[in-house]
Short mmCIF file of C-alpha atoms in Angstrom, two decimals:
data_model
loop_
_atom_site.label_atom_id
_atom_site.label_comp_id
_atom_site.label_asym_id
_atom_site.label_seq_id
_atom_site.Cartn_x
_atom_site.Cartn_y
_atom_site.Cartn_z
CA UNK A 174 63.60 27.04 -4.96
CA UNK A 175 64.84 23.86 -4.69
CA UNK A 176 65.97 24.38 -0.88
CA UNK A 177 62.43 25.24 -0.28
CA UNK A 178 60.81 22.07 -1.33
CA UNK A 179 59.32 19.60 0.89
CA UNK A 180 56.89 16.64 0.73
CA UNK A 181 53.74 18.83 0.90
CA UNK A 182 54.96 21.20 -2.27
CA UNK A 183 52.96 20.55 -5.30
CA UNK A 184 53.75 23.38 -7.60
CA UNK A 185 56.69 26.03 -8.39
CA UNK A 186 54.24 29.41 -9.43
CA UNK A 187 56.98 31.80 -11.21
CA UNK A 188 56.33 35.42 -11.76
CA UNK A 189 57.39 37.36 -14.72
CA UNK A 190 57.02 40.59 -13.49
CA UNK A 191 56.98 43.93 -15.39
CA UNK A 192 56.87 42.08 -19.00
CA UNK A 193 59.98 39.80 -18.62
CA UNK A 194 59.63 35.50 -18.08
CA UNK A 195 61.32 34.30 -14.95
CA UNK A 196 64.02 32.37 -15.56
CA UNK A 197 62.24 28.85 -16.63
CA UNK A 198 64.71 26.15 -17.84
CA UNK A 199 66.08 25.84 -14.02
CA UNK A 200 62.39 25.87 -12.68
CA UNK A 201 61.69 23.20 -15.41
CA UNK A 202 64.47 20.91 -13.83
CA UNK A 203 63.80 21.17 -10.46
CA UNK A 204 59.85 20.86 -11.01
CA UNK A 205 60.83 17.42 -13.19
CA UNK A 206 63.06 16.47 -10.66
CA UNK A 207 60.54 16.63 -8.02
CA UNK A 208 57.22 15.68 -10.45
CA UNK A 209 56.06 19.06 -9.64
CA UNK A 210 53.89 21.33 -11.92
CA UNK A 211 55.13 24.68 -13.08
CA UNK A 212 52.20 27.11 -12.85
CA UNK A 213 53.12 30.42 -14.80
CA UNK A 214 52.20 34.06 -13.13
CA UNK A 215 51.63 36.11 -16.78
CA UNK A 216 49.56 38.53 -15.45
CA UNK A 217 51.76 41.27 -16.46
CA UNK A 218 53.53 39.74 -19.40
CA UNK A 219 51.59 38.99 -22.25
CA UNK A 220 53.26 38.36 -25.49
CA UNK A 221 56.56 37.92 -23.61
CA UNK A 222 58.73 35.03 -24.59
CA UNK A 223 61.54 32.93 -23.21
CA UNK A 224 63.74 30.97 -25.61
CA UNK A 225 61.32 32.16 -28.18
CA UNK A 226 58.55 29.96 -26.43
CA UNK A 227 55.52 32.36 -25.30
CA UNK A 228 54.14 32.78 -21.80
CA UNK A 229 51.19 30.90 -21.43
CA UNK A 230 53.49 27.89 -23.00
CA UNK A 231 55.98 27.69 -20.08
CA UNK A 232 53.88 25.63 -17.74
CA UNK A 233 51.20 23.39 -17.12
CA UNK A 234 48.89 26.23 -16.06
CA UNK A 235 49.49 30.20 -16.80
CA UNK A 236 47.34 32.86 -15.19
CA UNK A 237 46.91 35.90 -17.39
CA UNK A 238 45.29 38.95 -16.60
CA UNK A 239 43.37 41.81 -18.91
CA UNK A 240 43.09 44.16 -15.82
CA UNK A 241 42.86 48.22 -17.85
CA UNK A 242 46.48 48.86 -17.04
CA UNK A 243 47.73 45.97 -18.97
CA UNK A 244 49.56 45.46 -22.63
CA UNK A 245 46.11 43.49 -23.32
CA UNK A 246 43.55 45.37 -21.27
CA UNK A 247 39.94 44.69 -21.06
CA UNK A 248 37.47 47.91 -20.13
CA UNK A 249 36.86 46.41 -16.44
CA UNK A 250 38.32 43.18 -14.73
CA UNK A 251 38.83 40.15 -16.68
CA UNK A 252 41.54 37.38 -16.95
CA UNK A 253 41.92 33.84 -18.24
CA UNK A 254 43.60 30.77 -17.16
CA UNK A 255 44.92 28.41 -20.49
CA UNK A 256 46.37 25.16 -20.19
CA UNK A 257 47.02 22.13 -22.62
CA UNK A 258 45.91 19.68 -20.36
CA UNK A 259 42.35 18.64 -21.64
CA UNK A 260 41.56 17.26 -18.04
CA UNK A 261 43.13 20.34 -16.42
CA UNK A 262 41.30 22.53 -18.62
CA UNK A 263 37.54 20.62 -17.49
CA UNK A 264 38.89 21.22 -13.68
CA UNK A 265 39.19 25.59 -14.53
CA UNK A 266 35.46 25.20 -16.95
CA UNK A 267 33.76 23.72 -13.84
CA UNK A 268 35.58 26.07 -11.22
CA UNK A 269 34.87 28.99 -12.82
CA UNK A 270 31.07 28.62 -12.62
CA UNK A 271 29.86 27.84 -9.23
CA UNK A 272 31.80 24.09 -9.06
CA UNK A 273 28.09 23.36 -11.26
CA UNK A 274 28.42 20.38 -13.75
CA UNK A 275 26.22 19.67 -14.72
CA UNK A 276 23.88 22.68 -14.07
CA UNK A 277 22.75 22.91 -10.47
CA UNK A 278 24.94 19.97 -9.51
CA UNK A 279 28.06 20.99 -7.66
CA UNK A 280 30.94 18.82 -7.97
CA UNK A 281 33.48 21.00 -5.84
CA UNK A 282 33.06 24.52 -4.52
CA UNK A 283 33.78 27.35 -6.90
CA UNK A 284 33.19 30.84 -7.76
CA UNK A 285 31.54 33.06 -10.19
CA UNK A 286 34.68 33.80 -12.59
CA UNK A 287 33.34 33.76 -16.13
CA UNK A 288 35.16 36.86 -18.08
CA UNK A 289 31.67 39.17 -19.06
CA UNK A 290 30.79 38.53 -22.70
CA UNK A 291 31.52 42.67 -23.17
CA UNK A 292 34.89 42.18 -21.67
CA UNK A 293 35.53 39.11 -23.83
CA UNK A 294 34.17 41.41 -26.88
CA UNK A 295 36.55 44.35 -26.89
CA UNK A 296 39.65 42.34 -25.92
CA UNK A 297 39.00 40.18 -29.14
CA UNK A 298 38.86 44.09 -31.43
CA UNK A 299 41.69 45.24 -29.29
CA UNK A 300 43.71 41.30 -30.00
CA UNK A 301 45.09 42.50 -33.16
CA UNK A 302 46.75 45.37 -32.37
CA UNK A 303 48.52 43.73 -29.61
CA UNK A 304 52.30 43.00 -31.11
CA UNK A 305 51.91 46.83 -32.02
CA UNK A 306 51.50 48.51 -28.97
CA UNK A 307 54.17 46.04 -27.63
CA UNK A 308 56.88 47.13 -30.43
CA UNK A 309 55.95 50.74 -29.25
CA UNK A 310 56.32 49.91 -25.47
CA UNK A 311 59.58 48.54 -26.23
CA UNK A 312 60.92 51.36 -28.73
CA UNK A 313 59.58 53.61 -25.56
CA UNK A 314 61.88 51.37 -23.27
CA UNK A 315 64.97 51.97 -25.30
CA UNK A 316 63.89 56.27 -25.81
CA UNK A 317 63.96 56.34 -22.23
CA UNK A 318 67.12 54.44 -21.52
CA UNK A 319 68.91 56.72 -24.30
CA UNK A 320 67.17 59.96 -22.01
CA UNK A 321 68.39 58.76 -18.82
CA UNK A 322 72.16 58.28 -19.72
CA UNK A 323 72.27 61.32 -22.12
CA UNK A 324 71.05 63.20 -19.16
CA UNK A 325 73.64 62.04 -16.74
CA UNK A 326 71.22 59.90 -14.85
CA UNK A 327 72.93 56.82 -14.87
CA UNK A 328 74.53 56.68 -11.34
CA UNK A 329 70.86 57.45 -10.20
CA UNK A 330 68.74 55.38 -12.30
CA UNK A 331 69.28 51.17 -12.37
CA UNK A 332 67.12 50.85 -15.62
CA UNK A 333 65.83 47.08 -16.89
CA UNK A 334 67.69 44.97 -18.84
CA UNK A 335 66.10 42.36 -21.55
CA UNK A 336 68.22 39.31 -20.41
CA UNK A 337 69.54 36.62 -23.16
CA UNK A 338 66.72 34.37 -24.42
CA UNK A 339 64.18 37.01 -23.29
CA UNK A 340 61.56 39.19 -25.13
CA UNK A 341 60.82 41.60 -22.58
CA UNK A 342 56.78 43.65 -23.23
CA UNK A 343 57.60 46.45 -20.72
CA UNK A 344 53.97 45.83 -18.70
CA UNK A 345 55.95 48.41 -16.52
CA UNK A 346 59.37 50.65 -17.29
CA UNK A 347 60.44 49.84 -13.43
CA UNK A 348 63.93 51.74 -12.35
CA UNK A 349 65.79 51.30 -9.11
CA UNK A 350 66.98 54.72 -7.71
CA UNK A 351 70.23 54.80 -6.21
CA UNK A 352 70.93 56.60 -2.60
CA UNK A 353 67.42 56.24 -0.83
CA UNK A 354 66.27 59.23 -2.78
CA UNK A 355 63.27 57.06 -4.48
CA UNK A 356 60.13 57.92 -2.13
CA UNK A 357 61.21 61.99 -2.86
CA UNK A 358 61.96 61.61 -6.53
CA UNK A 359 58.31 60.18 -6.75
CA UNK A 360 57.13 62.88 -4.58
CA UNK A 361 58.24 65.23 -6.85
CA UNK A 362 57.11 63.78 -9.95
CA UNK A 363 53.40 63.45 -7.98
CA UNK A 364 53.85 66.97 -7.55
CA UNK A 365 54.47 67.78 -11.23
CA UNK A 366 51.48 65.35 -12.43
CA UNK A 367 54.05 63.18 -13.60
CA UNK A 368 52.20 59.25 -13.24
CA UNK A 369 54.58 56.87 -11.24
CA UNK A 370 53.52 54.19 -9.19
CA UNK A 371 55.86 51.88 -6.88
CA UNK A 372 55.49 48.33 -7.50
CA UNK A 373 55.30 46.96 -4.55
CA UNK A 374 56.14 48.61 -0.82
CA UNK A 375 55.86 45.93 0.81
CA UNK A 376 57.08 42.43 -0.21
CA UNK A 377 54.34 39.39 0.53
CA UNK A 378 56.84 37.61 3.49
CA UNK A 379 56.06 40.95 5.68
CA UNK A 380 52.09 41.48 4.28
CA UNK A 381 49.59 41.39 7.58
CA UNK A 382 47.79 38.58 6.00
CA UNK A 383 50.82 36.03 5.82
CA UNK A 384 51.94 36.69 9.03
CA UNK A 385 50.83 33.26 10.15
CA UNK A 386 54.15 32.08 8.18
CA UNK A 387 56.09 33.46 10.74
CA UNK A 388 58.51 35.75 8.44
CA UNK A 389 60.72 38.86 9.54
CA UNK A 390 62.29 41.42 8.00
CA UNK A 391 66.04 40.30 6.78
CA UNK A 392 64.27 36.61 5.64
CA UNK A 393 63.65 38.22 2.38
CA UNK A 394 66.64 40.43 1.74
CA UNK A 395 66.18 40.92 -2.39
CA UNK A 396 62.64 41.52 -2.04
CA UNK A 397 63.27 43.84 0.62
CA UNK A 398 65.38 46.00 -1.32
CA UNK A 399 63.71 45.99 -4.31
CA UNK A 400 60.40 47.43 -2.44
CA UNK A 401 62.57 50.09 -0.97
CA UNK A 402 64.73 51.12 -4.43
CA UNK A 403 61.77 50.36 -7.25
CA UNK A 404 59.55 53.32 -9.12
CA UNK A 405 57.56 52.91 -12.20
CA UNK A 406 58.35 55.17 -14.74
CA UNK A 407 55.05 56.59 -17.17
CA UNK A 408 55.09 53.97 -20.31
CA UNK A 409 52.40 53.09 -23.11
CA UNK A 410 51.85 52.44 -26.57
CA UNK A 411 51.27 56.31 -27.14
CA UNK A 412 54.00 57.85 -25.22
CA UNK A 413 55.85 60.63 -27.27
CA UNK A 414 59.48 61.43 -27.00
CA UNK A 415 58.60 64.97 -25.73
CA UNK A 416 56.37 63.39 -22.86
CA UNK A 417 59.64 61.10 -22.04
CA UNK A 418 61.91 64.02 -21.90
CA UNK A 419 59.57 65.54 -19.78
CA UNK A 420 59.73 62.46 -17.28
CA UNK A 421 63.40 62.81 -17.50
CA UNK A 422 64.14 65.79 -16.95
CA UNK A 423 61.88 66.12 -13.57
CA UNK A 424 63.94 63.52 -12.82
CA UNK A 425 67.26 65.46 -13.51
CA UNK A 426 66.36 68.16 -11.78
CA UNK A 427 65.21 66.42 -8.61
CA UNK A 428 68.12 64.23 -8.65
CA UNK A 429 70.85 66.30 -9.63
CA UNK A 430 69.47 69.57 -7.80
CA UNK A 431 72.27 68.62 -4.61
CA UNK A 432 75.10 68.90 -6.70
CA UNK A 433 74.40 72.07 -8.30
CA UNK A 434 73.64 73.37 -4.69
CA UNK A 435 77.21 72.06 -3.38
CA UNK A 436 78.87 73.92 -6.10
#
């Protein structure tokens, strides 16, 4: 990050993807060093924390998002943006309906992005229950990384660590599959109405819309490799220990089927 930043950066935006912070206290000191603001990506990690601190605490700005799929979902799109900057805060009020303020009177260009009053009323009766269905997500997590090593899956399988200083919600159980067998493995499970998803195919640096930035394949080599190795395992609140085995054990057989052919 800090090789990357120039005179026209204003902002480091970190990602915690899948339900686990980015690492923040090095992003802190390189955004103070540079009198840059740290804007936090939480769409898929609400209730996450990093040295006990939670998201939406980690920067000047955080971005969450209520999309269905999420720990905190709404029943269509919604999202918020929450700051502790009272000046910061007026800036988001004013975008978020039309640039108006007062009414009719457009200070800047904005959008239409006020969450729907029925979105805002279910996520407020579905609030409480959130550090519940995260406990379960995360019991889930562990099940699953019992499954896959009792099951001889480990040399196939990469499966996500909580780092120190992390509380990790498991937005996503994400593996990495070992010896380019990924896109078949999820074919399989596709085939056997198993839900899996791959998160994401194609990094941003090689995305037709950025191409203006000039990247190639190789500039991104992490990324890269992570599009190419990652699946998304079924996980929810709800998720029994018989559905998990099931998940596993279409994985066994897929992966495993080669050996018991050679023998």
């Amino acid at each position: 990050v800090a090789e990357k930043i120039t005179s026209r950066t204003r902002a480091i935006m970190a990602v915690h993807l899948y339900g686990q912070t980015a690492d923040m206290e090095p992003l802190w000191k390189v955004a103070e060093k540079h009198d840059l603001l740290v804007i936090e990506d939480a769409a898929q990690a609400m209730g996450a924390r990093y040295q006990d601190k939670p998201v939406g605490s980690l920067g000047a700005v955080a971005c969450l998002s209520f999309y269905p799929s999420k720990n905190l979902g709404a029943f269509g799109d919604a999202g918020m943006v929450v700051t502790n900057d009272p000046e910061t805060a007026k800036t988001m009020q004013i975008l978020r309906a039309h640039g108006m303020e007062p009414r009719y009177y457009h200070k800047m260009v904005g959008w239409n992005a006020r969450i729907d009053a029925l979105q805002a009323a279910m996520l407020r009766v579905k609030l409480p229950h959130l550090n519940q269905w995260i406990d379960q997500r995360r019991e889930a997590a562990n099940r699953y990384v019992s499954l896959i090593q009792r099951n001889g899956l480990g040399g196939y399988l990469e499966t996500p660590k909580e780092l120190p200083g992390r509380f990790h919600t498991y937005n996503q159980f994400v593996v990495k599959v070992a010896g380019g067998k990924r896109d078949g493995l999820m074919q399989s499970l596709k085939a056997q109405n198993i839900g899996c998803e791959i998160y994401y195919p194609l990094p941003l640096h090689l995305q037709e819309c950025l191409e203006h930035l000039g990247h190639r394949a190789g500039d991104f080599p992490v990324s890269e490799a992570a599009a190419k190795r990652t699946l998304a395992l079924p996980i929810f609140p709800g998720i029994t220990l018989e559905q998990q085995e099931t998940v596993v054990g279409a994985c066994a057989s897929y992966l495993r089927a080669p050996i018991r052919l050679a023998a």
